[in-house]
Tab-separated table of C-alpha atoms and ligand atoms in Angstrom:
chain	number	residue	atom	x	y	z
G	1	UNK	CA	0.583	15.382	14.508
G	2	UNK	CA	1.991	11.945	15.072
G	3	UNK	CA	5.494	11.402	13.813
G	4	UNK	CA	6.110	7.834	12.642
G	5	UNK	CA	9.330	6.490	11.270
G	6	UNK	CA	9.574	4.533	8.078
G	7	UNK	CA	10.583	1.604	10.244
G	8	UNK	CA	7.600	1.895	12.279
G	9	UNK	CA	5.113	2.243	9.143
G	10	UNK	CA	6.719	-0.900	7.711
G	11	UNK	CA	6.190	-2.755	10.813
G	12	UNK	CA	2.527	-2.051	11.027
G	13	UNK	CA	2.377	-3.291	7.177
G	14	UNK	CA	4.110	-6.134	8.273
G	15	UNK	CA	1.467	-6.791	11.286
G	16	UNK	CA	-1.527	-6.207	9.182
G	17	UNK	CA	-0.092	-8.384	6.694
G	18	UNK	CA	-0.628	-11.523	9.047
G	19	UNK	CA	-4.398	-10.772	9.159
G	20	UNK	CA	-4.657	-11.109	5.365
G	21	UNK	CA	-7.431	-13.305	3.942
G	22	UNK	CA	-5.524	-14.912	1.027
G	23	UNK	CA	-6.658	-18.482	0.865
G	24	UNK	CA	-6.412	-18.658	-2.826
G	25	UNK	CA	-3.142	-17.186	-3.926
G	26	UNK	CA	-1.658	-17.833	-0.629
G	27	UNK	CA	0.199	-14.422	-1.147
G	28	UNK	CA	-0.388	-12.131	1.773
G	29	UNK	CA	0.314	-8.606	1.620
G	30	UNK	CA	0.101	-5.496	4.336
G	31	UNK	CA	0.054	-1.872	3.610
G	32	UNK	CA	0.131	1.324	6.052
G	33	UNK	CA	-0.530	4.652	5.268
G	34	UNK	CA	0.740	7.544	6.864
G	35	UNK	CA	-1.741	10.360	5.863
G	36	UNK	CA	-0.763	14.183	5.756
G	37	UNK	CA	-2.494	14.964	8.797
G	38	UNK	CA	-0.184	12.340	10.636
G	39	UNK	CA	-2.707	9.614	11.002
G	40	UNK	CA	-1.841	5.811	10.108
G	41	UNK	CA	-4.401	3.447	8.293
G	42	UNK	CA	-3.759	-0.091	7.722
G	43	UNK	CA	-5.106	-2.598	5.146
G	44	UNK	CA	-4.580	-6.384	3.927
G	45	UNK	CA	-5.491	-8.405	1.136
G	46	UNK	CA	-8.921	-9.909	1.072
G	47	UNK	CA	-9.541	-12.411	-1.507
G	48	UNK	CA	-12.813	-14.089	-2.706
G	49	UNK	CA	-13.936	-17.472	-4.100
G	50	UNK	CA	-15.049	-15.233	-6.966
G	51	UNK	CA	-11.514	-14.235	-7.803
G	52	UNK	CA	-11.918	-10.882	-9.314
G	53	UNK	CA	-13.911	-9.487	-6.177
G	54	UNK	CA	-10.664	-9.559	-4.358
G	55	UNK	CA	-9.269	-6.150	-2.834
G	56	UNK	CA	-5.241	-5.577	-2.531
G	57	UNK	CA	-3.491	-4.641	0.570
G	58	UNK	CA	-3.086	-1.087	-0.896
G	59	UNK	CA	-6.823	-0.570	-1.890
G	60	UNK	CA	-7.956	-1.765	1.707
G	61	UNK	CA	-5.529	0.878	3.544
G	62	UNK	CA	-7.139	3.644	1.274
G	63	UNK	CA	-10.313	2.564	1.816
G	64	UNK	CA	-9.813	2.671	5.583
G	65	UNK	CA	-7.929	6.154	5.069
G	66	UNK	CA	-10.907	7.627	3.466
G	67	UNK	CA	-13.575	6.292	5.860
G	68	UNK	CA	-11.549	7.626	8.932
G	69	UNK	CA	-11.744	11.281	6.999
G	70	UNK	CA	-7.976	11.257	5.570
G	71	UNK	CA	-7.277	12.415	2.060
G	72	UNK	CA	-3.454	12.566	1.202
G	73	UNK	CA	-1.018	10.032	1.347
G	74	UNK	CA	2.355	11.163	2.757
G	75	UNK	CA	3.906	7.544	2.869
G	76	UNK	CA	2.600	4.242	1.965
G	77	UNK	CA	4.358	0.946	3.381
G	78	UNK	CA	3.669	-2.130	1.319
G	79	UNK	CA	4.909	-5.415	2.523
G	80	UNK	CA	4.779	-8.759	0.444
G	81	UNK	CA	6.912	-11.607	-0.189
G	82	UNK	CA	9.439	-11.069	-3.138
G	83	UNK	CA	8.332	-12.365	-6.244
G	84	UNK	CA	9.784	-13.250	-9.507
G	85	UNK	CA	10.105	-9.838	-10.644
G	86	UNK	CA	11.674	-8.631	-7.622
G	87	UNK	CA	10.375	-6.730	-4.458
G	88	UNK	CA	6.120	-6.880	-3.927
G	89	UNK	CA	5.446	-3.632	-5.594
G	90	UNK	CA	1.841	-2.216	-6.024
G	91	UNK	CA	-0.174	-3.631	-8.871
G	92	UNK	CA	-1.281	-1.389	-11.691
G	93	UNK	CA	-4.707	-0.788	-10.347
G	94	UNK	CA	-3.374	0.447	-7.054
G	95	UNK	CA	-0.917	2.399	-8.462
G	96	UNK	CA	-3.902	4.285	-10.315
G	97	UNK	CA	-5.681	4.174	-6.863
G	98	UNK	CA	-2.351	5.508	-4.683
G	99	UNK	CA	-2.234	8.532	-7.407
G	100	UNK	CA	-5.827	9.529	-6.834
G	101	UNK	CA	-4.525	10.570	-2.993
G	102	UNK	CA	-0.790	11.341	-3.769
G	103	UNK	CA	1.153	14.729	-3.987
G	104	UNK	CA	4.470	15.295	-5.634
G	105	UNK	CA	6.393	14.356	-2.504
G	106	UNK	CA	4.196	10.914	-1.495
G	107	UNK	CA	6.527	8.288	-1.232
G	108	UNK	CA	5.783	4.415	-1.689
G	109	UNK	CA	8.144	2.102	0.471
G	110	UNK	CA	8.692	-1.292	0.196
G	111	UNK	CA	10.550	-4.031	2.161
G	112	UNK	CA	13.355	-5.513	0.128
G	113	UNK	CA	14.236	-9.240	0.613
G	114	UNK	CA	17.577	-8.322	2.124
G	115	UNK	CA	16.038	-6.086	4.715
G	116	UNK	CA	16.584	-2.860	3.018
G	117	UNK	CA	13.747	-0.276	1.914
G	118	UNK	CA	13.170	0.713	-1.870
G	119	UNK	CA	11.476	4.054	-1.870
G	120	UNK	CA	9.623	5.425	-5.097
G	121	UNK	CA	7.464	8.316	-5.604
G	122	UNK	CA	3.936	8.248	-7.253
G	123	UNK	CA	5.341	9.513	-10.560
G	124	UNK	CA	7.928	7.027	-10.610
G	125	UNK	CA	5.541	3.732	-10.228
G	126	UNK	CA	2.974	5.729	-12.664
G	127	UNK	CA	4.276	8.172	-15.172
G	128	UNK	CA	2.285	9.970	-17.396
G	129	UNK	CA	-0.625	9.732	-14.966
G	130	UNK	CA	-4.424	10.053	-15.242
G	131	UNK	CA	-6.169	12.783	-13.330
G	132	UNK	CA	-9.509	14.075	-13.347
G	133	UNK	CA	-8.752	16.677	-10.132
Z	1	THU	N1	-1.703	-8.287	-3.977
Z	1	THU	C1	-1.874	-6.911	-3.020
Z	1	THU	O1	-2.516	-7.300	-2.141
Z	1	THU	N2	-1.239	-5.812	-3.161
Z	1	THU	C2	-0.047	-5.813	-3.990
Z	1	THU	O2	0.814	-4.922	-4.142
Z	1	THU	C3	-0.076	-6.951	-5.010
Z	1	THU	C4	-0.704	-8.061	-5.197
Z	1	THU	C5	-2.603	-9.222	-3.694
Z	1	THU	C6	-3.533	-9.427	-4.706
Z	1	THU	C7	-3.824	-11.019	-4.364
Z	1	THU	O3	-4.835	-11.203	-2.952
Z	1	THU	C8	-2.400	-11.689	-4.029
Z	1	THU	O4	-1.843	-10.472	-3.799
Z	1	THU	C9	-1.829	-12.235	-5.230
Z	1	THU	O5	-1.769	-11.359	-6.212
């Protein structure tokens, strides 16, 4: 099984962020998932002229994971520029999408403006969550 450090996973998110298609918001986000089998899946935001049709980076990375046969997220790294509210954290919809593939020990890690790393659990980002499985 591949082992990859948080820094390496954040670096992969940082790299794929450069490939984002974000001509409308000009706000690029990269995400990299380490799944529970040790495989890494990456995604960036992909916007569309019909604005609601765009995908977030986390959504793209989750789709890549599922298409590659991965099913559970060990760690997801998200990298975007800081925003008014602070770090670039997953939006509400992405929190639900992450939750679908999360376990109690799934970690969400974010690069902070000062270069530090913020870490959350799925339950911290989405308390009282909705699940059918
Ligand atoms: N976005 C992401 O890709 N992930 C996030 O966690 C927050 C927002 C994207 C959506 C849109 O393309 C752009 O950032 C501005 O909202």
